[in-house]
XYZ file of N, CA and C in Angstrom:
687
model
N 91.706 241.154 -34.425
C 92.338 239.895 -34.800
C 93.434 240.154 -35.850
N 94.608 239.371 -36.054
C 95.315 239.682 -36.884
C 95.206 238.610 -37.836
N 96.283 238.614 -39.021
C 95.805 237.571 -40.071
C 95.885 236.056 -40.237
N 96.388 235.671 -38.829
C 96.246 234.217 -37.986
C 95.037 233.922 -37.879
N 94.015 235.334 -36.933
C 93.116 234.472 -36.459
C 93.397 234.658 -35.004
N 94.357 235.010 -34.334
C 94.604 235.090 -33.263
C 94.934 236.256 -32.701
N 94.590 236.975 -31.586
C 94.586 238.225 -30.906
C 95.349 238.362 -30.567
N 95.599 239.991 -31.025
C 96.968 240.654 -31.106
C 97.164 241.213 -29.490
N 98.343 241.820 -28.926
C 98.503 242.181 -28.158
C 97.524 243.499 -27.606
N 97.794 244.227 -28.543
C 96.725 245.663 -27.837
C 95.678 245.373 -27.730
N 94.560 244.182 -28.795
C 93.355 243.745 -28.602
C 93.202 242.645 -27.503
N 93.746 242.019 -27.242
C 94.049 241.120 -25.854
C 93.637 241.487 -24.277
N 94.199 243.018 -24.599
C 94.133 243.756 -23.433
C 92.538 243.602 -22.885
N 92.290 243.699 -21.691
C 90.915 243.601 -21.175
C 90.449 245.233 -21.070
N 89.734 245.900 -21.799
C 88.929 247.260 -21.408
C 88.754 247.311 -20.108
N 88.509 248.247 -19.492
C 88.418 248.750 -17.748
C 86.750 248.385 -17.581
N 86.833 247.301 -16.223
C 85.177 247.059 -16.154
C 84.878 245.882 -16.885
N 85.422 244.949 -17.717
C 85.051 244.310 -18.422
C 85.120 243.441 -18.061
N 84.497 241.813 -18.025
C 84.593 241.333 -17.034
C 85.442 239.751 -18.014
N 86.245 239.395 -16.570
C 87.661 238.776 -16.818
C 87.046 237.619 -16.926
N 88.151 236.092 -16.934
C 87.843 235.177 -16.650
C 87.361 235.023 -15.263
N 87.964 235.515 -14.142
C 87.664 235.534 -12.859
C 86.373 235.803 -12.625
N 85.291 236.789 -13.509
C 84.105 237.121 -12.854
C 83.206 235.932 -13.615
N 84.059 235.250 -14.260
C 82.980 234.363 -15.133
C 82.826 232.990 -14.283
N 84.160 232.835 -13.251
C 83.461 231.491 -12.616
C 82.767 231.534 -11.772
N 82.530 232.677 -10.831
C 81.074 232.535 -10.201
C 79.686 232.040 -10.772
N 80.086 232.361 -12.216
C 79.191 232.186 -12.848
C 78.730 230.737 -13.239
N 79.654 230.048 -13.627
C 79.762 228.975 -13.687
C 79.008 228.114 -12.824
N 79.782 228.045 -11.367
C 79.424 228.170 -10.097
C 78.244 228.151 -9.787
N 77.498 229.250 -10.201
C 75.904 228.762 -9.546
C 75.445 228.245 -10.728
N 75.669 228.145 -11.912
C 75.392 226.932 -12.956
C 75.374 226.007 -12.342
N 76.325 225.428 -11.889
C 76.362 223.996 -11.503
C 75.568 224.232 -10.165
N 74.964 224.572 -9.068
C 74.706 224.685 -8.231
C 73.069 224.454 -8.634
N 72.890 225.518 -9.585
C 71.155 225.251 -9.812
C 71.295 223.436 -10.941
N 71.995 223.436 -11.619
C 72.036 222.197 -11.949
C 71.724 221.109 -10.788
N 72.475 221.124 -10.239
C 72.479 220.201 -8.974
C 70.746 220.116 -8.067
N 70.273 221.482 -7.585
C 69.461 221.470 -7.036
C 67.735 220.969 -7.746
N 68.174 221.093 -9.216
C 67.160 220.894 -10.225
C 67.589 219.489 -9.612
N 68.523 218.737 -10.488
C 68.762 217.237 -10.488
C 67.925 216.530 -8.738
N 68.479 217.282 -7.630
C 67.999 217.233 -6.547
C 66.446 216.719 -6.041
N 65.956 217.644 -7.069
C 64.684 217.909 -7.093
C 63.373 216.919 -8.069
N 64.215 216.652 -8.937
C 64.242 215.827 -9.891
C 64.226 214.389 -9.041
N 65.223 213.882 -8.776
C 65.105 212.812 -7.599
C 64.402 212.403 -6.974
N 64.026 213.499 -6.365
C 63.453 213.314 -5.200
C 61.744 213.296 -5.701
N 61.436 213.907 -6.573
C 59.868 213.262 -7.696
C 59.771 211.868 -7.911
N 60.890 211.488 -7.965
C 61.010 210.241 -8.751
C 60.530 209.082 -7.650
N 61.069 209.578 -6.443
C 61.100 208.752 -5.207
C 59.409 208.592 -5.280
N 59.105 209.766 -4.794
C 57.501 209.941 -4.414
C 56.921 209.129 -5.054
N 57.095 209.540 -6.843
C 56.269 208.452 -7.593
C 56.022 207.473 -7.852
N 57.462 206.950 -7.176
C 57.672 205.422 -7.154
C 57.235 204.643 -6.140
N 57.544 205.176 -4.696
C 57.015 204.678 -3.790
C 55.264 204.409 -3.864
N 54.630 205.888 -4.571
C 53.021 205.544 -4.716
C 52.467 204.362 -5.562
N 53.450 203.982 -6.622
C 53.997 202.866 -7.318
C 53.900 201.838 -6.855
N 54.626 201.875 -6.168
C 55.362 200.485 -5.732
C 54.132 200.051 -4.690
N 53.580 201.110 -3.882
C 52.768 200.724 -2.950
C 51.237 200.265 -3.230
N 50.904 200.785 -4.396
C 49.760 200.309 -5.518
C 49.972 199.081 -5.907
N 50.947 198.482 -6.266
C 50.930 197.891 -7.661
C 52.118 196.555 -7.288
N 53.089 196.960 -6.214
C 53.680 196.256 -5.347
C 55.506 196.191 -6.725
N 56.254 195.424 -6.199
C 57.456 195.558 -7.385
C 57.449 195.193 -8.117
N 56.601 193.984 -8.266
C 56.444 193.252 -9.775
C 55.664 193.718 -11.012
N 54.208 194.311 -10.206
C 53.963 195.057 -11.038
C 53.872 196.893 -11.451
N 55.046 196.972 -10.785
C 55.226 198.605 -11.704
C 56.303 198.573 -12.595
N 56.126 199.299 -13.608
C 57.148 199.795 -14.341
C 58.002 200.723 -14.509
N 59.174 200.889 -14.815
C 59.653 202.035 -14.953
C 59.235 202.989 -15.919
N 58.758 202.518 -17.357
C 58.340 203.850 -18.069
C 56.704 204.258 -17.207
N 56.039 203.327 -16.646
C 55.062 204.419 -15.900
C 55.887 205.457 -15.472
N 56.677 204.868 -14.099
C 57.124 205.949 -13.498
C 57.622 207.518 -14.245
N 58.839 206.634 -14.904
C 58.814 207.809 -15.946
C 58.173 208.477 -16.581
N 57.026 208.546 -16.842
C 55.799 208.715 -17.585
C 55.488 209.990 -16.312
N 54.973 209.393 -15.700
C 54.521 210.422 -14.468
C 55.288 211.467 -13.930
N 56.610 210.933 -14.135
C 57.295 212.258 -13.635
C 58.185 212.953 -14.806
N 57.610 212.801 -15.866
C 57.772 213.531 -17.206
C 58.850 212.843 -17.994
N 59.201 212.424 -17.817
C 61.156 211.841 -18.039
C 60.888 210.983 -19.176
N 61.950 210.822 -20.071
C 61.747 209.889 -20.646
C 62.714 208.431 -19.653
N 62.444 207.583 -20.424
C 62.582 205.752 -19.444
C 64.927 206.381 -19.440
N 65.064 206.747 -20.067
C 66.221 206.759 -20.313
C 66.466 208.100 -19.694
N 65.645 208.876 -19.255
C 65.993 210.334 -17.984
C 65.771 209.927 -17.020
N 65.326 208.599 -16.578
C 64.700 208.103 -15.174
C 65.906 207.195 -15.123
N 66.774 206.670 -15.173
C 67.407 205.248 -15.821
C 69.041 206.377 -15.520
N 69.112 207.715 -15.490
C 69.959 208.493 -15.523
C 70.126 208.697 -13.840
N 69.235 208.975 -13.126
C 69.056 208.875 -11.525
C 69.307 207.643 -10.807
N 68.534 206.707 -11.618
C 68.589 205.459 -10.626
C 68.656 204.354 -11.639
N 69.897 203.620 -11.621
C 70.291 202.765 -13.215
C 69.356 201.429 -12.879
N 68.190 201.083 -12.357
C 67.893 200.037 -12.289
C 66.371 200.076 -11.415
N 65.734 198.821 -11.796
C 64.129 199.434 -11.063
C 64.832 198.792 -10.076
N 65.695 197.815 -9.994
C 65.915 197.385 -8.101
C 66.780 198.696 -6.995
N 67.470 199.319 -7.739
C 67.980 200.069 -7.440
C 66.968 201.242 -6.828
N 66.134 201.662 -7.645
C 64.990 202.322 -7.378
C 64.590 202.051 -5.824
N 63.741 200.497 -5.777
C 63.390 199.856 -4.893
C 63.900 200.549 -3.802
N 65.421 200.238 -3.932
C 66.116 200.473 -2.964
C 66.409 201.724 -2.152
N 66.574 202.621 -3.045
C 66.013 203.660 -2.495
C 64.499 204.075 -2.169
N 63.754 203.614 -2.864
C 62.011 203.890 -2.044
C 62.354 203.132 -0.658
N 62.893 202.435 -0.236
C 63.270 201.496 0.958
C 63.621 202.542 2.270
N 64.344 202.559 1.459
C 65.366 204.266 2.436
C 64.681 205.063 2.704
N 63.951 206.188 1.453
C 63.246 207.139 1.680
C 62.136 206.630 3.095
N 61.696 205.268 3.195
C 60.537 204.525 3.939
C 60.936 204.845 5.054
N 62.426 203.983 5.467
C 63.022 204.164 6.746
C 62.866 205.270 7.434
N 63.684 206.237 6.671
C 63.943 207.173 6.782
C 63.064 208.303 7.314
N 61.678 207.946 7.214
C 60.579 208.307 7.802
C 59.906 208.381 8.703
N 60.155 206.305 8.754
C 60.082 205.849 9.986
C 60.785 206.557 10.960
N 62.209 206.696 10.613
C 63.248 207.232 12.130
C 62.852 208.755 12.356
N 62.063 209.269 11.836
C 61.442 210.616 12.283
C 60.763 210.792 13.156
N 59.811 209.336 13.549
C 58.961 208.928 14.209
C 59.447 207.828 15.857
N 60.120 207.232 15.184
C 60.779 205.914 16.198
C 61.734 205.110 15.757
N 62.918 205.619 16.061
C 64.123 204.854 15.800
C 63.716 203.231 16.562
N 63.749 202.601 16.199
C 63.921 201.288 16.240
C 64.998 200.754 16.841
N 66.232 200.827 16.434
C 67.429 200.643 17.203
C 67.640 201.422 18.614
N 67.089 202.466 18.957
C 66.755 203.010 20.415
C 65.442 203.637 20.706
N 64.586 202.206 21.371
C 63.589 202.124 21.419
C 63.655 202.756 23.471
N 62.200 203.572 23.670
C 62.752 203.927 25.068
C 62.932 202.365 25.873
N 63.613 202.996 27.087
C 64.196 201.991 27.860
C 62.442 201.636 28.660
N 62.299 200.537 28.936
C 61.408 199.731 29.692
C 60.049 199.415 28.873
N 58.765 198.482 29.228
C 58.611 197.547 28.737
C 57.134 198.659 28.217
N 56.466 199.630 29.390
C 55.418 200.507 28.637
C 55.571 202.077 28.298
N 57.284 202.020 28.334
C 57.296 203.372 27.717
C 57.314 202.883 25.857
N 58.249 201.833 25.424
C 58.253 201.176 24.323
C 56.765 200.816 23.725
N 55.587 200.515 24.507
C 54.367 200.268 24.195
C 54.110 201.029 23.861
N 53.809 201.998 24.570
C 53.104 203.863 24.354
C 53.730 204.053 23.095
N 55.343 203.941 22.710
C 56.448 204.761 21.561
C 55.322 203.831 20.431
N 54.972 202.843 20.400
C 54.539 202.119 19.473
C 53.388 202.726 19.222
N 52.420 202.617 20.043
C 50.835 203.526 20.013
C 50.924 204.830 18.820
N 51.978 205.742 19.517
C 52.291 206.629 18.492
C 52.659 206.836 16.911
N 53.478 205.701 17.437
C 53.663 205.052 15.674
C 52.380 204.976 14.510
N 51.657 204.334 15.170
C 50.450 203.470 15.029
C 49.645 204.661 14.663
N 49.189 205.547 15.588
C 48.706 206.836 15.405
C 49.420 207.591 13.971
N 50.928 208.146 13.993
C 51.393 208.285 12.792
C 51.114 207.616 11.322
N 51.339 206.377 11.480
C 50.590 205.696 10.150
C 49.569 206.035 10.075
N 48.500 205.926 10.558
C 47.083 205.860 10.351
C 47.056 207.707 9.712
N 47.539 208.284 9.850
C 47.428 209.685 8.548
C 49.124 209.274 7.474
N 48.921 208.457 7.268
C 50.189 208.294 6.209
C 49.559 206.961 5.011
N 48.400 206.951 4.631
C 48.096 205.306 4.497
C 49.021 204.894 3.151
N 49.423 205.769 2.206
C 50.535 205.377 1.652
C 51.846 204.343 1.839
N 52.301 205.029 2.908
C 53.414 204.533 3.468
C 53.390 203.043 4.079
N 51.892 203.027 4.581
C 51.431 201.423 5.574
C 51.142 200.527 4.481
N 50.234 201.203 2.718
C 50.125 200.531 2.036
C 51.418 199.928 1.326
N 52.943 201.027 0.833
C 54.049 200.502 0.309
C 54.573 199.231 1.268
N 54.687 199.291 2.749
C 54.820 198.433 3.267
C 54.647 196.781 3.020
N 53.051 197.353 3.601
C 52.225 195.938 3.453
C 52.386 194.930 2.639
N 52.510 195.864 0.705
C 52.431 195.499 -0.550
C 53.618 194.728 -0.693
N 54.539 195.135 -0.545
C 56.058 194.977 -0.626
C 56.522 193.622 0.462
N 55.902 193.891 1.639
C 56.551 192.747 2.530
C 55.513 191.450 2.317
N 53.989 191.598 1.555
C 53.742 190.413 1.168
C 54.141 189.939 -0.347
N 54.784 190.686 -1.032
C 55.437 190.201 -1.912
C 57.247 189.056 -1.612
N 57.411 189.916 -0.509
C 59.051 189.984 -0.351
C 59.151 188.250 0.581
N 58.359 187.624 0.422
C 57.990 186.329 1.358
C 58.954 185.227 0.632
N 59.350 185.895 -1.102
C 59.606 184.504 -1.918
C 61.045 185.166 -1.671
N 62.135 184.430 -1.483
C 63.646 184.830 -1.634
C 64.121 185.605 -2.717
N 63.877 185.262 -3.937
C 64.051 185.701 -4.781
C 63.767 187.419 -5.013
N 62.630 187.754 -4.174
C 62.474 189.195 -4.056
C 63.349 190.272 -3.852
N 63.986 191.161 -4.352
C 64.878 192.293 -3.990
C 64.278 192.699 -2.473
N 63.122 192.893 -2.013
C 63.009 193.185 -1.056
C 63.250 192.388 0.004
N 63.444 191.115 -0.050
C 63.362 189.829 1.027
C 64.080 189.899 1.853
N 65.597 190.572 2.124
C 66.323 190.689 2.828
C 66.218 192.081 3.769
N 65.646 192.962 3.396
C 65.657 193.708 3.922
C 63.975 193.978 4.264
N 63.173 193.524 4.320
C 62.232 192.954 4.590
C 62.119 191.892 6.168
N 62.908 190.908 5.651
C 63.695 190.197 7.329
C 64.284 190.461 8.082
N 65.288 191.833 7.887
C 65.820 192.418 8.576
C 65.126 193.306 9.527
N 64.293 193.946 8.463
C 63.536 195.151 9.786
C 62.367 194.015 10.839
N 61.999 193.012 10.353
C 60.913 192.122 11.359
C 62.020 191.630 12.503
N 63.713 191.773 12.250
C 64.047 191.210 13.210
C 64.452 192.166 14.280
N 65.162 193.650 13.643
C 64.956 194.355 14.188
C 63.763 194.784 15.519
N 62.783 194.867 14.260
C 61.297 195.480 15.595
C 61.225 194.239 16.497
N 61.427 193.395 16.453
C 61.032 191.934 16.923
C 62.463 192.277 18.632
N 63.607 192.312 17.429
C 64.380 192.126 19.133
C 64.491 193.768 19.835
N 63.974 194.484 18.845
C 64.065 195.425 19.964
C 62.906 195.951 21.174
N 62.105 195.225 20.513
C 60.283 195.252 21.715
C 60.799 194.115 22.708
N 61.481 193.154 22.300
C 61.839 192.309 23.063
C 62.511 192.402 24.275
N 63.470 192.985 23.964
C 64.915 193.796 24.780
C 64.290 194.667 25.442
N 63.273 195.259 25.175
C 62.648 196.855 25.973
C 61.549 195.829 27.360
N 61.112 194.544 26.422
C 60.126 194.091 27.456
C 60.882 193.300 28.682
N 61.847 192.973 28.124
C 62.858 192.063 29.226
C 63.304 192.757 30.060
N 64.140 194.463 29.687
C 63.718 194.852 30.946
C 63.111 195.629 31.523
N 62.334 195.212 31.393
C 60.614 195.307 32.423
C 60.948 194.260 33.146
N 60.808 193.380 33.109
C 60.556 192.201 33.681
C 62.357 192.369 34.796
N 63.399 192.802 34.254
C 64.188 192.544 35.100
C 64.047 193.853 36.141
N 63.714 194.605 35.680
C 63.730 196.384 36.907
C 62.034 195.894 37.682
N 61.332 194.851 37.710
C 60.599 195.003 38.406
C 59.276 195.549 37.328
N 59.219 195.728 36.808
C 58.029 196.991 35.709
C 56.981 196.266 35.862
N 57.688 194.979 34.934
C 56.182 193.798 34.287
C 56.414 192.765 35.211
N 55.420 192.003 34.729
C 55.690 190.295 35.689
C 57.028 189.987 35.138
N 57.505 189.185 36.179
C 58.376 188.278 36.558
C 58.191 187.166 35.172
N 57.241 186.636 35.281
C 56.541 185.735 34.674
C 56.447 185.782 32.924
N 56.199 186.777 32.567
C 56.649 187.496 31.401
C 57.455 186.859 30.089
N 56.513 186.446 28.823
C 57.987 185.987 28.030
C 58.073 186.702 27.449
N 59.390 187.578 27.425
C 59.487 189.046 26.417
C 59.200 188.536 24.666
N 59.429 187.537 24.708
C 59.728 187.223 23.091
C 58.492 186.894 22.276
N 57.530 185.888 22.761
C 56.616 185.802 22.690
C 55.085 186.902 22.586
N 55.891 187.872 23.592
C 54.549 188.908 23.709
C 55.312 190.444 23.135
N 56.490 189.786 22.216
C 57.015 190.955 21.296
C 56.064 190.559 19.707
N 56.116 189.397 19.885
C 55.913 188.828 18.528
C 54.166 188.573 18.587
N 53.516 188.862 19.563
C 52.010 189.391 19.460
C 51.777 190.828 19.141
N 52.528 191.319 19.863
C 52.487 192.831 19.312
C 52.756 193.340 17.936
N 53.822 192.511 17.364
C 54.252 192.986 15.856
C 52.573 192.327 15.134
N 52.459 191.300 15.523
C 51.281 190.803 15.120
C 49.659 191.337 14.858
N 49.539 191.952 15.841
C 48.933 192.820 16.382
C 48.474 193.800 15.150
N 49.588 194.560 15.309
C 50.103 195.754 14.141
C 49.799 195.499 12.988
N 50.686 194.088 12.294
C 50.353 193.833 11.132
C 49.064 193.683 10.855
N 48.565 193.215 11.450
C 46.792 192.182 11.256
C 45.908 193.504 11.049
N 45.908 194.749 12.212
C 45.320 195.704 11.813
C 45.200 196.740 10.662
N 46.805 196.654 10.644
C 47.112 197.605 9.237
C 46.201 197.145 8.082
N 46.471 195.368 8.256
C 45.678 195.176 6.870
C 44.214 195.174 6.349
N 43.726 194.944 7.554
C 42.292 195.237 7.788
C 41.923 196.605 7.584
N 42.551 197.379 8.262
C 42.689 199.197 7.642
C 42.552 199.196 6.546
N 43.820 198.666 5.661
C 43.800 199.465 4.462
C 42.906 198.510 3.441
N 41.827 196.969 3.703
C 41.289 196.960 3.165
C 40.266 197.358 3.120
N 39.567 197.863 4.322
C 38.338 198.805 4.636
C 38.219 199.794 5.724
N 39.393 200.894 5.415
C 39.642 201.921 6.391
C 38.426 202.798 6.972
N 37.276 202.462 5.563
C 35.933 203.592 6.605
C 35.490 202.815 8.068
N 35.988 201.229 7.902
C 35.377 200.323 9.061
C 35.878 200.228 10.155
N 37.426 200.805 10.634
C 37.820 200.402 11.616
C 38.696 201.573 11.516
N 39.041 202.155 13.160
C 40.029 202.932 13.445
C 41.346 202.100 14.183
N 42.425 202.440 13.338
C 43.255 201.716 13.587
C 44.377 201.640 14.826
N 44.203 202.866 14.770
C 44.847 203.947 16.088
C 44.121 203.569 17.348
N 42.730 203.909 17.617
C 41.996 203.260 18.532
C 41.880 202.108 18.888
N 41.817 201.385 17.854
C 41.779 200.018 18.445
C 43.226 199.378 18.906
N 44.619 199.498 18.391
C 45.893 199.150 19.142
C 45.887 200.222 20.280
N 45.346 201.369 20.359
C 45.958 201.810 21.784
C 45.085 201.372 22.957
N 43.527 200.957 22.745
C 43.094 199.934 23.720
C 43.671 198.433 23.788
N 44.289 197.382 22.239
C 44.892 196.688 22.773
C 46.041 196.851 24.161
N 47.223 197.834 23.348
C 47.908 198.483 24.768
C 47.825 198.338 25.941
N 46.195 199.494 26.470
C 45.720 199.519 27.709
C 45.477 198.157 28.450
N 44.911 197.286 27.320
C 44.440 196.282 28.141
C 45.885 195.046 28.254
N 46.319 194.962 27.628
C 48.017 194.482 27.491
C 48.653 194.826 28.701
N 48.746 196.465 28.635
C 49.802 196.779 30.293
C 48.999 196.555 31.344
N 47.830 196.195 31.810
C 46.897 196.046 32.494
C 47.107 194.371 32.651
N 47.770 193.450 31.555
C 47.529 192.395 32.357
C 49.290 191.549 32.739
N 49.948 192.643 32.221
C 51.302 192.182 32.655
C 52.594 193.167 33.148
N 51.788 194.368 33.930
C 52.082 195.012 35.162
C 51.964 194.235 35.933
N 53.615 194.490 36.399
C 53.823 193.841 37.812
C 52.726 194.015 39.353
């Protein structure tokens, strides 16, 4: 250094091997990279815990410093991911979907009236080892009844969804010949969602008592059995 404070020319020079600015931004580089994948990771705890949350305790009553609590954070490291418990919500919503479509896209449900039955059976089967997921549901869509609910809209949305798309799958049945003629797709979409719901809840209030899986895939059987063409 000279008597500035600032490096002189011959000391400036970089020694042979020494490593430049150039070798330092790789470095950087996977700094931010493991940053990211931590944060990633971090997230994605948050989800889990919340959803087990939310599905316990329903939206009104969880909190965010539980959550935070559980997944170590302070309320203001949780609040850094997701600026809001509706926001939260909203993503536990997603993560939900998002699950769902692993299983059965909804928006392309198979074409005709008992391949769509069967796709459902499976479903049905899937929940029944997920009871988490049937409980966040349940919790959430009998909360989400009052408007005011963050969930209410999107809550009505997916019942209209499953609703017109069992519908649409049963109609044509009925037009290729499949099911009866006779057939009201809409009506015997909206027994089926029914169906579903009524069992789930009976499940998850006394799951040692009833198999839930078994008993909708004999509804099913006996269903395509009475409105095969």
């Amino acid at each position: 250094m000279d008597a500035s404070g600032t490096a002189s020319s011959e000391t400036a020079k970089q020694a042979p091997g020494s490593a430049g600015p150039e070798a330092a931004a790789p470095a950087r580089g996977r700094g931010r990279r493991q940053g990211y994948a931590t944060g990633d990771a971090r997230r994605a705890r948050i989800l889990n815990i919340a959803l087990q949350e939310f599905g316990e305790n329903g939206y009104r009553g969880t909190s965010l410093a539980r959550i935070a609590e559980r997944a170590e954070l302070t309320q203001a490291g949780l609040l850094h991911h997701f600026r809001s418990k509706q926001e939260l919500l909203t993503a536990v919503l997603d993560l939900r979907d998002s699950m769902d479509a692993e299983r059965l896209d909804l928006s392309n449900l198979p074409d005709g009236g008992e391949p769509t039955l069967r796709a459902l059976v499976a479903l049905v089967e899937h929940n029944a080892r997920k009871p988490g997921i049937v409980q966040l549901f349940t919790v959430l869509t009998g909360e989400a009844v009052t408007t005011d609910h963050p969930a209410h809209a999107w809550a009505r949305e997916r019942y209209r969804l499953l609703s017109t798309s069992i519908t649409t799958a049963l109609r044509h049945g009925t037009e290729s010949g499949e099911l009866r003629a006779d057939l009201d797709p809409d009506a015997c979409g909206r027994q089926v969602i029914a169906m579903m719901d009524g069992l789930q809840l009976q499940w998850l209030l006394d799951p040692d008592q009833m198999d839930m899986a078994a008993v909708f895939r004999a509804y099913v059987e006996g269903l395509l059995g009475q409105i095969r063409a």
